[in-house]
Coordinates of C-alpha atoms and ligand atoms in Angstrom, one line a residue:
M1 CA -22.6 -31.6 -39.9
I2 CA -21.0 -31.6 -36.4
K3 CA -19.5 -28.3 -35.4
L4 CA -16.7 -28.0 -32.8
H5 CA -16.2 -24.5 -31.4
Y6 CA -12.6 -24.2 -30.6
Y7 CA -9.6 -22.1 -29.8
P8 CA -6.1 -23.4 -30.8
G9 CA -4.7 -25.8 -28.2
S10 CA -7.6 -25.3 -25.8
A11 CA -9.7 -28.1 -24.3
N12 CA -11.2 -28.7 -27.7
L13 CA -8.1 -30.6 -28.6
T14 CA -9.4 -33.9 -27.0
P15 CA -12.7 -34.1 -28.9
H16 CA -11.0 -32.8 -32.0
M17 CA -8.5 -35.7 -31.9
V18 CA -11.4 -38.1 -31.2
L19 CA -13.4 -36.7 -34.2
H20 CA -10.4 -37.5 -36.4
E21 CA -10.0 -41.0 -34.9
L22 CA -13.7 -41.6 -35.7
G23 CA -13.3 -40.4 -39.2
L24 CA -16.3 -38.2 -38.9
P25 CA -17.0 -35.1 -41.1
F26 CA -17.1 -32.0 -38.9
E27 CA -16.5 -28.3 -39.1
L28 CA -14.2 -26.3 -36.8
V29 CA -15.6 -22.9 -35.7
L30 CA -13.0 -20.5 -34.2
V31 CA -14.0 -18.8 -30.9
D32 CA -11.4 -16.1 -30.9
R33 CA -10.5 -15.7 -27.2
D34 CA -8.1 -12.9 -28.1
K35 CA -11.2 -10.9 -29.2
N36 CA -13.3 -12.2 -26.2
A37 CA -15.5 -14.1 -28.6
H38 CA -16.2 -16.6 -25.9
R39 CA -18.0 -13.8 -24.0
S40 CA -20.1 -12.8 -27.0
E41 CA -23.9 -12.9 -26.9
E42 CA -23.8 -15.4 -29.8
Y43 CA -21.4 -17.8 -28.1
L44 CA -23.1 -17.5 -24.6
K45 CA -26.3 -18.8 -26.2
L46 CA -24.5 -22.0 -26.9
N47 CA -22.5 -22.1 -23.7
P48 CA -23.6 -19.7 -21.0
H49 CA -20.4 -20.4 -19.1
G50 CA -18.3 -18.8 -21.8
R51 CA -15.9 -21.8 -21.9
I52 CA -14.4 -23.6 -24.8
P53 CA -15.2 -26.1 -26.3
T54 CA -18.8 -26.5 -27.4
L55 CA -20.0 -29.2 -29.8
V56 CA -23.1 -28.8 -31.9
D57 CA -24.4 -32.1 -33.3
G58 CA -27.7 -31.5 -35.0
D59 CA -30.1 -30.3 -32.4
L60 CA -27.7 -31.2 -29.6
V61 CA -25.6 -28.5 -28.1
I62 CA -23.2 -29.9 -25.6
Y63 CA -20.2 -28.5 -23.6
E64 CA -17.6 -29.9 -21.2
T65 CA -14.7 -31.7 -22.8
A66 CA -15.3 -35.0 -21.0
A67 CA -19.1 -35.0 -21.8
I68 CA -18.4 -34.2 -25.5
T69 CA -15.8 -36.9 -25.7
L70 CA -18.0 -39.5 -24.0
H71 CA -20.9 -38.6 -26.3
L72 CA -18.7 -39.0 -29.4
V73 CA -17.3 -42.4 -28.4
D74 CA -20.8 -43.6 -27.4
R75 CA -22.2 -42.6 -30.8
H76 CA -19.5 -44.7 -32.5
P77 CA -18.9 -47.8 -30.3
E78 CA -17.5 -49.7 -33.4
A79 CA -14.4 -47.5 -33.2
G80 CA -13.5 -49.0 -29.8
L81 CA -12.4 -45.8 -28.2
A82 CA -14.2 -46.9 -25.0
P83 CA -14.7 -50.4 -23.5
A84 CA -18.1 -52.0 -23.6
V85 CA -20.7 -50.4 -21.3
G86 CA -21.1 -52.3 -18.1
S87 CA -17.6 -54.0 -18.3
P88 CA -15.0 -53.5 -15.6
A89 CA -12.8 -51.9 -18.2
R90 CA -15.6 -49.4 -18.8
A91 CA -15.6 -48.5 -15.1
R92 CA -11.9 -47.9 -15.2
F93 CA -12.3 -45.8 -18.3
Y94 CA -14.9 -43.7 -16.5
Q95 CA -12.5 -43.4 -13.5
W96 CA -9.7 -41.9 -15.6
M97 CA -11.9 -39.7 -17.8
V98 CA -13.5 -38.2 -14.7
Y99 CA -10.2 -37.9 -12.9
L100 CA -8.6 -36.2 -15.8
A101 CA -11.5 -33.8 -16.2
N102 CA -12.5 -33.2 -12.6
T103 CA -9.2 -33.4 -10.7
L104 CA -6.2 -32.8 -12.9
Q105 CA -7.8 -30.4 -15.3
A106 CA -9.4 -28.6 -12.4
A107 CA -6.0 -28.2 -10.8
M108 CA -4.7 -26.9 -14.1
H109 CA -7.4 -24.3 -14.2
T110 CA -6.1 -22.8 -10.9
Y111 CA -2.6 -22.8 -12.4
F112 CA -3.6 -21.1 -15.7
Y113 CA -6.2 -18.8 -14.2
S114 CA -4.7 -18.2 -10.8
E115 CA -5.9 -14.5 -11.0
Q116 CA -9.5 -15.9 -10.7
Y117 CA -8.7 -17.5 -7.3
A118 CA -7.1 -14.6 -5.4
K119 CA -6.9 -10.8 -5.4
T120 CA -3.4 -9.8 -4.4
P121 CA -0.5 -10.5 -6.7
A122 CA 1.5 -12.3 -4.0
V123 CA -1.4 -14.7 -3.3
I124 CA -2.2 -15.2 -7.0
E125 CA 1.5 -16.2 -7.4
E126 CA 1.2 -18.6 -4.4
V127 CA -2.0 -20.1 -5.9
R128 CA -0.2 -20.7 -9.2
A129 CA 2.9 -22.2 -7.6
H130 CA 0.9 -24.4 -5.3
S131 CA -1.2 -25.6 -8.2
E132 CA 1.9 -26.5 -10.1
T133 CA 3.1 -28.6 -7.2
R134 CA -0.3 -30.4 -7.0
M135 CA -0.3 -30.9 -10.8
L136 CA 3.1 -32.5 -10.7
E137 CA 2.0 -34.9 -7.9
M138 CA -0.9 -36.0 -10.1
F139 CA 1.2 -36.3 -13.2
R140 CA 3.7 -38.5 -11.2
I141 CA 0.8 -40.8 -10.2
L142 CA -0.4 -41.0 -13.8
D143 CA 3.2 -41.8 -14.9
A144 CA 3.3 -44.6 -12.4
Q145 CA -0.2 -45.8 -13.4
L146 CA 1.0 -46.2 -17.0
G147 CA 3.8 -48.6 -15.8
D148 CA 5.1 -50.6 -18.7
K149 CA 1.8 -50.4 -20.6
P150 CA 1.3 -48.3 -23.7
Y151 CA -2.1 -46.8 -22.8
V152 CA -4.1 -45.5 -19.8
L153 CA -6.3 -48.7 -19.8
G154 CA -3.3 -51.0 -20.4
D155 CA -3.0 -52.5 -23.8
T156 CA -6.0 -50.8 -25.5
L157 CA -6.2 -47.3 -26.7
S158 CA -9.2 -45.2 -25.5
A159 CA -10.2 -41.6 -25.5
A160 CA -8.7 -41.3 -22.1
D161 CA -5.3 -41.4 -23.9
H162 CA -6.2 -38.4 -26.0
Y163 CA -7.3 -36.5 -22.8
L164 CA -4.1 -37.4 -21.0
F165 CA -2.0 -36.3 -24.1
M166 CA -3.8 -32.9 -24.1
L167 CA -3.1 -32.3 -20.4
T168 CA 0.5 -33.5 -20.7
R169 CA 0.9 -30.9 -23.5
W170 CA -0.7 -28.2 -21.4
G171 CA 2.0 -28.8 -18.7
R172 CA 4.8 -28.0 -21.1
N173 CA 5.8 -24.8 -19.3
M174 CA 5.9 -26.4 -15.8
Q175 CA 9.3 -26.5 -14.1
T176 CA 9.1 -30.2 -14.4
P177 CA 7.1 -30.7 -17.6
P178 CA 5.1 -34.0 -17.5
R179 CA 6.6 -35.2 -20.8
T180 CA 10.0 -35.4 -18.9
L181 CA 8.5 -38.2 -16.7
P182 CA 9.6 -41.4 -18.5
R183 CA 6.2 -43.1 -19.1
L184 CA 4.3 -39.9 -19.8
G185 CA 7.0 -39.0 -22.3
R186 CA 6.7 -42.3 -24.1
H187 CA 2.9 -42.0 -24.0
A188 CA 3.0 -38.5 -25.6
E189 CA 5.4 -39.8 -28.3
R190 CA 3.1 -42.8 -29.0
M191 CA 0.1 -40.4 -29.3
L192 CA 2.1 -38.1 -31.6
A193 CA 2.6 -41.0 -33.9
R194 CA -1.1 -41.2 -34.6
P195 CA -2.3 -39.5 -37.8
A196 CA -5.5 -38.4 -36.1
V197 CA -3.5 -36.6 -33.4
L198 CA -1.3 -34.8 -35.9
R199 CA -4.3 -33.9 -38.0
A200 CA -6.0 -32.3 -35.0
L201 CA -2.8 -30.4 -34.0
H202 CA -2.4 -29.1 -37.5
G203 CA -6.1 -28.4 -37.9
E204 CA -5.8 -26.0 -35.0
G205 CA -2.8 -24.3 -36.6
L206 CA -0.4 -25.7 -34.0
S207 CA 3.1 -26.6 -35.1
T208 CA 6.3 -28.0 -33.7
P209 CA 7.5 -28.0 -31.0
Y210 CA 4.2 -29.3 -29.7
F211 CA 5.6 -29.6 -26.2
Ligands
GSH301 N1 -14.4 -28.0 -17.7 C1 -14.4 -27.2 -18.9 C2 -13.3 -26.2 -18.9 C3 -13.2 -25.5 -20.2 C4 -12.2 -24.3 -20.1 O1 -11.9 -23.8 -19.0 N2 -11.8 -23.9 -21.3 C5 -10.9 -22.8 -21.3 C6 -10.0 -23.0 -22.5 S1 -9.0 -24.4 -22.3 C7 -11.7 -21.5 -21.5 O2 -12.7 -21.5 -22.1 N3 -11.1 -20.4 -21.0 C8 -11.7 -19.1 -21.1 C9 -12.2 -18.5 -19.8 O3 -12.3 -19.2 -18.8 O4 -12.4 -17.3 -19.9 C10 -14.2 -28.2 -20.1 O5 -13.4 -29.1 -19.9 O6 -14.8 -28.0 -21.1

């Protein structure tokens, strides 16, 4: 059975929601960050970077949220959580998946882990504050990108929506939380209406307010 190594609310939330969307049987395995379990010898064998999540699917051990998510949607194309390979819509899907992972989530890493980017308290604070400004710029672009469409790709749901939902949630303590931007707020509400999304949130022990 598929095993998803997780910590409540962490980057695992995207593949977790997708697993529920796909209706696949899987097991959640807690990596207790509070006890530094992500640095344990056992976990580092699965993911030498000590980052969460990691997915174990038979003999395959895979980490990186976007890679796990792409693997899952590719294993189950019938679910339609990604457009057909080779289509222009698939290219757009890749664009947003990589942007969310590589640009927005990376900026969020400097916000949440600013102490890893500088030594002195004043500079750490400056890194954090500047990251927040950059994140807000990106969220504003995503808000504009949604326009009057319900989903990242327009009228069709894809796993990029689950990714965006997770990052919108992560921004909940920003001075301007992304859910207060009109289209991102509607997008988050739309995603929250999905049973798979609620099952994943509850499965990780998260409760209201989610944002
Ligand atoms: N690019 C990685 C980032 C994963 C990541 O940074 N996860 C955080 C939790 S959201 C983590 O493991 N933090 C623990 C640490 O860095 O010590 C991914 O998307 O899987």
